PDB file of C-alpha atoms in Angstrom:
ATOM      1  CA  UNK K   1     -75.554  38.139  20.777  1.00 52.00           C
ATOM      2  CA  UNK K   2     -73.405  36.087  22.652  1.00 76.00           C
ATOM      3  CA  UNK K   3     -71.747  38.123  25.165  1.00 91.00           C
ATOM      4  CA  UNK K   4     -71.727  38.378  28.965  1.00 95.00           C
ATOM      5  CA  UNK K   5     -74.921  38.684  30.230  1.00 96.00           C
ATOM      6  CA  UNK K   6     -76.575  39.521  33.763  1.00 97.00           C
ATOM      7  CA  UNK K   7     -79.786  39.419  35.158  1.00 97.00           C
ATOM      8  CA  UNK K   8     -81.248  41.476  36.663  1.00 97.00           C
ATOM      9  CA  UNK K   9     -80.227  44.843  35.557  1.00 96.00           C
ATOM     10  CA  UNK K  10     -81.419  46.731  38.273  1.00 97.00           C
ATOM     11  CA  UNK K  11     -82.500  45.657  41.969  1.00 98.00           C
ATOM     12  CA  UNK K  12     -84.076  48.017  44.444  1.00 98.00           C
ATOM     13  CA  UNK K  13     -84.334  46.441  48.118  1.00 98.00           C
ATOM     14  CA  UNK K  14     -84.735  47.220  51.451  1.00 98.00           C
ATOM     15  CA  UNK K  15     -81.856  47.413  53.942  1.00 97.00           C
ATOM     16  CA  UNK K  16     -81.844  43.939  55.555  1.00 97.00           C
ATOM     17  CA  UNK K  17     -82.842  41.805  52.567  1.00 98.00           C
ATOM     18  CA  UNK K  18     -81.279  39.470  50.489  1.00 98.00           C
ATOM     19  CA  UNK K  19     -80.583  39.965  47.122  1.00 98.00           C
ATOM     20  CA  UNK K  20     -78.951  37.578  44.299  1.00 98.00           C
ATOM     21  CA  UNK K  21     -77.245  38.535  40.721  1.00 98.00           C
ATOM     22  CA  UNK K  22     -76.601  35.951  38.017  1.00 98.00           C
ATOM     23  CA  UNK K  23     -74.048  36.398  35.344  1.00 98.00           C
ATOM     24  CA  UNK K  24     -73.631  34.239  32.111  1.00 97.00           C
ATOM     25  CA  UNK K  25     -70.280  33.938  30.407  1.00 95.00           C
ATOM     26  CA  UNK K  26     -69.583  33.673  27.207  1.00 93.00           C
ATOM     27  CA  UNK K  27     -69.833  30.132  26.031  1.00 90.00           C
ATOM     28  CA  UNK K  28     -66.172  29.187  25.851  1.00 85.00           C
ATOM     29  CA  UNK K  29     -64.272  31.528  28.983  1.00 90.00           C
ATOM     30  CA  UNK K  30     -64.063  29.274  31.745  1.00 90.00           C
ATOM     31  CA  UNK K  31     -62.742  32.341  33.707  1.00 92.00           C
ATOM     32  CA  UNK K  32     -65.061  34.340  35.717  1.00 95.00           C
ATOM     33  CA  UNK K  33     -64.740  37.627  37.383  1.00 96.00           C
ATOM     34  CA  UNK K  34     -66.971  39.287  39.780  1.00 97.00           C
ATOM     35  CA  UNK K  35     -66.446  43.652  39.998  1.00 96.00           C
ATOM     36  CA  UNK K  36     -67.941  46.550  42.136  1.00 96.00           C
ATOM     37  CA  UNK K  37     -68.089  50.278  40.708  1.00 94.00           C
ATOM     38  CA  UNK K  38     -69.282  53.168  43.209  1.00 94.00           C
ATOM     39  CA  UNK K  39     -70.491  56.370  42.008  1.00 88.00           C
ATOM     40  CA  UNK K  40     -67.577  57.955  40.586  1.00 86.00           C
ATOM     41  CA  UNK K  41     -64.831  55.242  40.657  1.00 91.00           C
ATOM     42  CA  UNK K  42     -63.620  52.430  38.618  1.00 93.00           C
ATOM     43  CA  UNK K  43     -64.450  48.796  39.060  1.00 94.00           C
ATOM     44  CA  UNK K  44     -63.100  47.000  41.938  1.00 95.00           C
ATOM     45  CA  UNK K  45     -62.105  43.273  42.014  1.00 94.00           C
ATOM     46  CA  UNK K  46     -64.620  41.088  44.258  1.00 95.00           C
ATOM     47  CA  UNK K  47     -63.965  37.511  42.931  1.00 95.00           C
ATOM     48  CA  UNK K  48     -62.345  35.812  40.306  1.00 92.00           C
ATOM     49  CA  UNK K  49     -63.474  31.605  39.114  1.00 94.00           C
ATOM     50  CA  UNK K  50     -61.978  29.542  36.987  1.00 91.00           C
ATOM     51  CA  UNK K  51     -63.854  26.693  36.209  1.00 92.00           C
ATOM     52  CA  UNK K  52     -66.197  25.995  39.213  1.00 92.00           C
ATOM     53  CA  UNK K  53     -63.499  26.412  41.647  1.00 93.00           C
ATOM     54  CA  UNK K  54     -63.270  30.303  43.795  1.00 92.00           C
ATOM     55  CA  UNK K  55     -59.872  31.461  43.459  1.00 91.00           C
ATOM     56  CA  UNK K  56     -59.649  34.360  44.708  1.00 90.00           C
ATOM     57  CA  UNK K  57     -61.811  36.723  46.820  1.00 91.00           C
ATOM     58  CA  UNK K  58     -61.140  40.524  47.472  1.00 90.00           C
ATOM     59  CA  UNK K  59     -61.204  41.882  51.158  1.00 88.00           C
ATOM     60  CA  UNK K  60     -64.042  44.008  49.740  1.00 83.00           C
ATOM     61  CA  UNK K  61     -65.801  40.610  49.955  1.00 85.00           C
ATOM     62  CA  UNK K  62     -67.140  40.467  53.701  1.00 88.00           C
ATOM     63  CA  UNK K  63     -68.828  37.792  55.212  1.00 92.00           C
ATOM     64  CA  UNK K  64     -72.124  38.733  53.693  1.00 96.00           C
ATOM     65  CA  UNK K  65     -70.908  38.060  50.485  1.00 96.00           C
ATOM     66  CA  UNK K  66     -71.225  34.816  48.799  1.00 95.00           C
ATOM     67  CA  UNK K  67     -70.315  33.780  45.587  1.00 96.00           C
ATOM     68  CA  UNK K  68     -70.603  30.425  43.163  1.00 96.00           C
ATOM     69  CA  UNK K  69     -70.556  28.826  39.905  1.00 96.00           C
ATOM     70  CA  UNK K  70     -71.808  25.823  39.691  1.00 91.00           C
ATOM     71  CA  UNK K  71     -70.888  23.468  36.816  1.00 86.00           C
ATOM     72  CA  UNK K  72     -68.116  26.097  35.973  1.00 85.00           C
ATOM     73  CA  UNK K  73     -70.970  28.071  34.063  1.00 90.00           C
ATOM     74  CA  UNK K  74     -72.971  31.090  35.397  1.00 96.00           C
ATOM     75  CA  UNK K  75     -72.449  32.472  38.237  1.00 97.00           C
ATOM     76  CA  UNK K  76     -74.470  33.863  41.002  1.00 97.00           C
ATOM     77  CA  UNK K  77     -73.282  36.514  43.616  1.00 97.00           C
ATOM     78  CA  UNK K  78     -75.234  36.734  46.871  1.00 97.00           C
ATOM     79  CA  UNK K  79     -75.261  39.386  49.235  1.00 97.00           C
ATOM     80  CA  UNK K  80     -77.118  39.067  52.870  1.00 97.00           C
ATOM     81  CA  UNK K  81     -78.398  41.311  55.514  1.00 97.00           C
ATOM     82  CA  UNK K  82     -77.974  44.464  52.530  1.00 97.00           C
ATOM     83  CA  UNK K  83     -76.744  47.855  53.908  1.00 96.00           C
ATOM     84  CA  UNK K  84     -76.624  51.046  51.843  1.00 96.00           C
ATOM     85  CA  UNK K  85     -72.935  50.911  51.830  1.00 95.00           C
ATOM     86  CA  UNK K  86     -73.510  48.058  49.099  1.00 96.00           C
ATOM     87  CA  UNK K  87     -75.245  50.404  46.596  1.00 97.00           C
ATOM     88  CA  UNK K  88     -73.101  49.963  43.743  1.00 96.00           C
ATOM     89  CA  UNK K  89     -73.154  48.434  40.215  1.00 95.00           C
ATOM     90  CA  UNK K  90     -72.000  44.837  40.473  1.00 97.00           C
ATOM     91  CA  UNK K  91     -70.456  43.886  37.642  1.00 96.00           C
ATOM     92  CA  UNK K  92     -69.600  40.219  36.117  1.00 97.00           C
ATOM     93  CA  UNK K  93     -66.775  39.509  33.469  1.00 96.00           C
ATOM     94  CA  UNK K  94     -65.399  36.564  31.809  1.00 94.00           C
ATOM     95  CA  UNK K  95     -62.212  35.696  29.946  1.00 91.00           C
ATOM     96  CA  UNK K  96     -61.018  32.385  28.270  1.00 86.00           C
ATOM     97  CA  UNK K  97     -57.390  30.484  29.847  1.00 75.00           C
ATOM     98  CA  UNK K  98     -56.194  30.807  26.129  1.00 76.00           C
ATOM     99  CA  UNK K  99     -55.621  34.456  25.677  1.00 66.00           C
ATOM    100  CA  UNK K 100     -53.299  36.247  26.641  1.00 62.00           C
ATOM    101  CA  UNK K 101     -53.240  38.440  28.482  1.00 58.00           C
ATOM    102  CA  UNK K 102     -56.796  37.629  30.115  1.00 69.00           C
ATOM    103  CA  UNK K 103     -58.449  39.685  28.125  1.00 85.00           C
ATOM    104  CA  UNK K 104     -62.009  40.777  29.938  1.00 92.00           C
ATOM    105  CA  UNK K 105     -65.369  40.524  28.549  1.00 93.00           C
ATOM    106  CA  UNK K 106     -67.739  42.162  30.486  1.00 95.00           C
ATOM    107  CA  UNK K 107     -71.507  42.434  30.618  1.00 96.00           C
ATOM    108  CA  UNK K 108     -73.965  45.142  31.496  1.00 94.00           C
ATOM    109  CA  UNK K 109     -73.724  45.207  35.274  1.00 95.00           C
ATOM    110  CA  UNK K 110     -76.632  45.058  37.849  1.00 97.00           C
ATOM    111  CA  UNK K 111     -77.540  48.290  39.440  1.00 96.00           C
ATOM    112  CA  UNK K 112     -78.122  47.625  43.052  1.00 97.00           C
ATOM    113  CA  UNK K 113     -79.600  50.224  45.390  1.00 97.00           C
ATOM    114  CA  UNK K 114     -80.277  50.087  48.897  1.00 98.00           C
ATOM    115  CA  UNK K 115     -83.173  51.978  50.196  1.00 97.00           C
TER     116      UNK K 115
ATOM    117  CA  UNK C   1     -48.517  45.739  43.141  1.00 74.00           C
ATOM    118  CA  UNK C   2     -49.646  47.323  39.291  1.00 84.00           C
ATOM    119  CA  UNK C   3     -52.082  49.981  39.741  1.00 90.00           C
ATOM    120  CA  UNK C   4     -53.089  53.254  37.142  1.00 94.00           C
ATOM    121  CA  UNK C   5     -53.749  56.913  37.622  1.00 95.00           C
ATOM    122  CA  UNK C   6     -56.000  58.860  35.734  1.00 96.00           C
ATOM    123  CA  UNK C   7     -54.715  62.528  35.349  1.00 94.00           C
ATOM    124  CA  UNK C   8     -58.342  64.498  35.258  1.00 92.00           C
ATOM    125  CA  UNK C   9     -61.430  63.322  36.278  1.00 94.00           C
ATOM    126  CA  UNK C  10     -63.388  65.334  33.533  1.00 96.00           C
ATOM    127  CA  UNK C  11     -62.344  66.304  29.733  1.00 97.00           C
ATOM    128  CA  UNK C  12     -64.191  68.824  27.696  1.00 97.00           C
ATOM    129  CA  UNK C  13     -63.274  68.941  24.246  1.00 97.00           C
ATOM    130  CA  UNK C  14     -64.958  70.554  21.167  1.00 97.00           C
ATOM    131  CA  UNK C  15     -66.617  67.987  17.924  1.00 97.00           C
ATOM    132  CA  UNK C  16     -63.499  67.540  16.005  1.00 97.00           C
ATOM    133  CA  UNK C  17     -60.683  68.414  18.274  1.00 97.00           C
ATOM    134  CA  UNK C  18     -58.024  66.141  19.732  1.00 97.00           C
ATOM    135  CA  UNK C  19     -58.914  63.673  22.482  1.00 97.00           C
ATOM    136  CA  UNK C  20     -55.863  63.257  24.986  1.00 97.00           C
ATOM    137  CA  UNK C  21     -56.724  60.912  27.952  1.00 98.00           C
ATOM    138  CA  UNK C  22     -53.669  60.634  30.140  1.00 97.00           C
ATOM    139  CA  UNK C  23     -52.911  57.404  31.897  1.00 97.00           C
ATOM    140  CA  UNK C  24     -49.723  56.244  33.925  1.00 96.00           C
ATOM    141  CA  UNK C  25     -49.330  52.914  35.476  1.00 94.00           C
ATOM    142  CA  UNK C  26     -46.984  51.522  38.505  1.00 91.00           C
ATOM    143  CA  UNK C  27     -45.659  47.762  38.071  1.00 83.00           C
ATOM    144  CA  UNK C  28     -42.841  46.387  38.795  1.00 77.00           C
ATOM    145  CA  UNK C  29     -43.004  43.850  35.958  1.00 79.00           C
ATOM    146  CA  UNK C  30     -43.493  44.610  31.868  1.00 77.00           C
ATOM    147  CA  UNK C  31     -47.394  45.020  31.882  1.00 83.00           C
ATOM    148  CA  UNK C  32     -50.238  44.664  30.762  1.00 89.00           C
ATOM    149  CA  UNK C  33     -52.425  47.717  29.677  1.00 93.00           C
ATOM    150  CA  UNK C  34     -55.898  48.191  28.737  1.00 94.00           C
ATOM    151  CA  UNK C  35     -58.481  51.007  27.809  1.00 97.00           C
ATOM    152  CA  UNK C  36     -62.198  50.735  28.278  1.00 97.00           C
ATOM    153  CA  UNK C  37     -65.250  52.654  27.965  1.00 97.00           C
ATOM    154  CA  UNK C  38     -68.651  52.742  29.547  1.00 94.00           C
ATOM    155  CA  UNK C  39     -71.741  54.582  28.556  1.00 92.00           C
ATOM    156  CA  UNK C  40     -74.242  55.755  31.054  1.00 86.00           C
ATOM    157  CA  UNK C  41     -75.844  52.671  32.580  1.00 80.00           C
ATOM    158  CA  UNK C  42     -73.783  50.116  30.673  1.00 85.00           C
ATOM    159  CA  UNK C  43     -70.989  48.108  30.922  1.00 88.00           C
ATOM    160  CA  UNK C  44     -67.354  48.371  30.207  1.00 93.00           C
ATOM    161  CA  UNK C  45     -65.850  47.976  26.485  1.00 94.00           C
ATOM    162  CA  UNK C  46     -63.024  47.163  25.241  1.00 93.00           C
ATOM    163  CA  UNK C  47     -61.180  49.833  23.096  1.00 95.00           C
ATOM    164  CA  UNK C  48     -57.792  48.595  23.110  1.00 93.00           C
ATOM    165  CA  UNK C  49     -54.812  46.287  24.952  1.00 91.00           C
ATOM    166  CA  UNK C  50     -51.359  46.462  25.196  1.00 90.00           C
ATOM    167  CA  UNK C  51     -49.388  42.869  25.175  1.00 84.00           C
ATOM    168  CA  UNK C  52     -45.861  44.197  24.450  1.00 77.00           C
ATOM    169  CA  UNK C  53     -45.874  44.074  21.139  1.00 75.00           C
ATOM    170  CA  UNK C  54     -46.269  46.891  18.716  1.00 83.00           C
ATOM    171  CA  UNK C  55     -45.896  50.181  21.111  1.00 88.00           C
ATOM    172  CA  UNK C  56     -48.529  51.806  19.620  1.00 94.00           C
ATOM    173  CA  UNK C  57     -51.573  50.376  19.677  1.00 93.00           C
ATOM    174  CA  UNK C  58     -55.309  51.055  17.486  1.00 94.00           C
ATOM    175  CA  UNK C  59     -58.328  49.825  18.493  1.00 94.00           C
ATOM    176  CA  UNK C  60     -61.856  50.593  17.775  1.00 94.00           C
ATOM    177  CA  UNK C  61     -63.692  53.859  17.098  1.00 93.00           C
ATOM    178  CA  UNK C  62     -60.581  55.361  16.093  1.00 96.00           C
ATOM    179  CA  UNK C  63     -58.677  55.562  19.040  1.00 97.00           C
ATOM    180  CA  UNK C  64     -55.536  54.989  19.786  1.00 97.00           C
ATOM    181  CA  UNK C  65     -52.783  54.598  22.458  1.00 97.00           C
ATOM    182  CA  UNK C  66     -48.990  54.569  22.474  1.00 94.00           C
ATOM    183  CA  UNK C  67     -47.072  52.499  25.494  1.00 93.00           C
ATOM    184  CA  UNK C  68     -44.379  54.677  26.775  1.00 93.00           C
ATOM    185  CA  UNK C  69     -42.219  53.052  29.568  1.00 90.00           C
ATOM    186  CA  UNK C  70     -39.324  55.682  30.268  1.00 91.00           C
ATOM    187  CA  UNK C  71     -42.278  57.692  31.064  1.00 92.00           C
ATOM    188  CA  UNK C  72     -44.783  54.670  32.160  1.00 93.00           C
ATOM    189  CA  UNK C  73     -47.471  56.046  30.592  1.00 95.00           C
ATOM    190  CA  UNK C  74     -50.464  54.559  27.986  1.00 96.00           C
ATOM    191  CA  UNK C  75     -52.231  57.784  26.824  1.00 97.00           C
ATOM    192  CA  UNK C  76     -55.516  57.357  24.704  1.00 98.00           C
ATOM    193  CA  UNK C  77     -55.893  59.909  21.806  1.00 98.00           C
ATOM    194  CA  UNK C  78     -58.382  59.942  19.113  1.00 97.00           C
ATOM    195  CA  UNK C  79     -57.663  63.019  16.141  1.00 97.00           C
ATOM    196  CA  UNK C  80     -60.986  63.934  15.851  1.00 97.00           C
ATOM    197  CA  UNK C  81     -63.755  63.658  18.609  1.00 97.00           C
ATOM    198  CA  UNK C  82     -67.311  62.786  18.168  1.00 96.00           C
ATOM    199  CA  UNK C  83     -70.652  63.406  20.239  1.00 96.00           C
ATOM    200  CA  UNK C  84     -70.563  59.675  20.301  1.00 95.00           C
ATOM    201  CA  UNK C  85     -67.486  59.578  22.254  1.00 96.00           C
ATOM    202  CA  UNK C  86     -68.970  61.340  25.499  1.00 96.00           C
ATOM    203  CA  UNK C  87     -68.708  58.865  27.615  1.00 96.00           C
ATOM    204  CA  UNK C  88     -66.713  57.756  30.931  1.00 96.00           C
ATOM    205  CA  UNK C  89     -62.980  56.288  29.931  1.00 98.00           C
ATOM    206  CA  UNK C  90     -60.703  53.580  32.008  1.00 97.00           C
ATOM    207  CA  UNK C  91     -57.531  52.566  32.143  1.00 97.00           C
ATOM    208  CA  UNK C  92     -56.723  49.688  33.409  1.00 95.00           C
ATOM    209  CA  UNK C  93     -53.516  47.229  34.209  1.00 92.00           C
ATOM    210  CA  UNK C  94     -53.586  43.375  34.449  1.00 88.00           C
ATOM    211  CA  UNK C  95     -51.962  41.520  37.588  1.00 78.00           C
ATOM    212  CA  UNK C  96     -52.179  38.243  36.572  1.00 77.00           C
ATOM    213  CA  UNK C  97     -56.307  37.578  35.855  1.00 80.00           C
ATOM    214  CA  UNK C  98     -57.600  40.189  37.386  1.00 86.00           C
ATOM    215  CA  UNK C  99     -57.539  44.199  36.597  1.00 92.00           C
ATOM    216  CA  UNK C 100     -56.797  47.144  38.405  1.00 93.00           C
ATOM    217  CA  UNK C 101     -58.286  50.218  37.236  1.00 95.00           C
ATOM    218  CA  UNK C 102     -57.919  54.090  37.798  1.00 96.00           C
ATOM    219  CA  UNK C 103     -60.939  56.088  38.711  1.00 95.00           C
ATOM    220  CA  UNK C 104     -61.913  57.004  35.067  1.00 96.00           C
ATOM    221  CA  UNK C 105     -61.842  60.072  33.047  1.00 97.00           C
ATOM    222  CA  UNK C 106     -65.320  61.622  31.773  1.00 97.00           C
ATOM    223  CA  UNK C 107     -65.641  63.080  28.298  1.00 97.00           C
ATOM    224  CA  UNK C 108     -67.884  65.895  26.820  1.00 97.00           C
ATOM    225  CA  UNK C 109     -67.791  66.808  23.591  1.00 97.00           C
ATOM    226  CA  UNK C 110     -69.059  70.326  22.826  1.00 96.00           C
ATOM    227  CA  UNK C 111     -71.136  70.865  19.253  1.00 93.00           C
TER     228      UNK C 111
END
């Protein structure tokens, strides 16, 4: 299977901690995408790569939210100091520069919940 | 900006009936529409896209969705539902790379 893949698929941590997602593209999409779904909603935009180089972040994105991808392959999302308001599933897409119209891959999210 | 609204949060329909999912959109340029769907604990797929070609649009699993812009809308039916198709649907419209989607629609399907 070569679709988008993230590790881990769930994370339970303490309010306070640090946690860190990673999400691998498929192969060939040098476009990235980082998501948030709450209970209930749809996916909200976070972040959006193309290559190695950020883009565009959300204003969902505060300060404790970091965000790279190194060598323009996977990506990591970090999140500091967690509160409970960032229980969510995070979830990472990708999308090659060739189709049109940026057609979204995504993978099977990280559940994060903040005790 | 584009964004989507999903009319009804939950659908309940009976093995075999018709699946209407309703789905307008807001943009002030010719968009770009897609469906999705998500089972419990799992990511979003892709069922279909709109790219302004053919107005009415198949994708997988027999569903299908016709692109309506005097009435901006991208409904997603399906003639005959499933138990497999219970699951949480999306609409969704492109601005450029990144997607805007409406809160979702959830779908039962009674035996």
């Amino acid at each position: 299977d070569t679709g988008v893949s993230q590790n881990p698929r769930h994370k339970i941590t303490k309010r306070g901690q640090n946690v860190t997602f990673r999400c691998d593209p498929i192969s060939e999409h040098n476009r990235l995408y980082w998501y948030r779904q709450t209970l209930g909603q749809g996916p909200e935009f976070l972040t959006y790569f193309q290559n190695e180089a950020q883009l565009e972040k959300s204003r969902l994105l505060s300060d404790r939210f970091s965000a790279e991808r190194p060598k323009g392959s996977f990506s990591t999302l970090e999140i500091q100091r967690t509160e409970q308001g960032d229980s969510a599933m995070y979830l990472c897409a990708s999308s090659s520069v060739i189709a049109v119209p940026y057609e979204q891959y995504f993978g099977p999210g990280t559940r994060l919940t903040v005790t | 900006a584009q964004s989507v609204t999903q009319l009804g949060s939950h659908v309940s329909v009976s093995e075999g009936a018709l699946v209407l999912l309703r789905c307008n959109y807001s943009s002030s340029v010719p968009p770009y529409l897609f469906w999705y769907v998500q089972y419990p604990n799992q990511g979003l797929q892709l069922l279909l896209k709109y790219t302004s070609a053919a107005t009415l649009v198949k994708g997988i699993n027999g569903f299908e969705a016709e692109f309506k812009k005097s009435e901006t809308s991208f409904h997603l039916t399906k003639p005959s539902a499933h138990m497999s198709d219970a699951a949480e649907y999306f609409c969704a419209v492109s601005h450029y790379y990144k997607l805007s989607f409406g809160a979702g629609t959830t779908v039962t399907v009674r035996a």
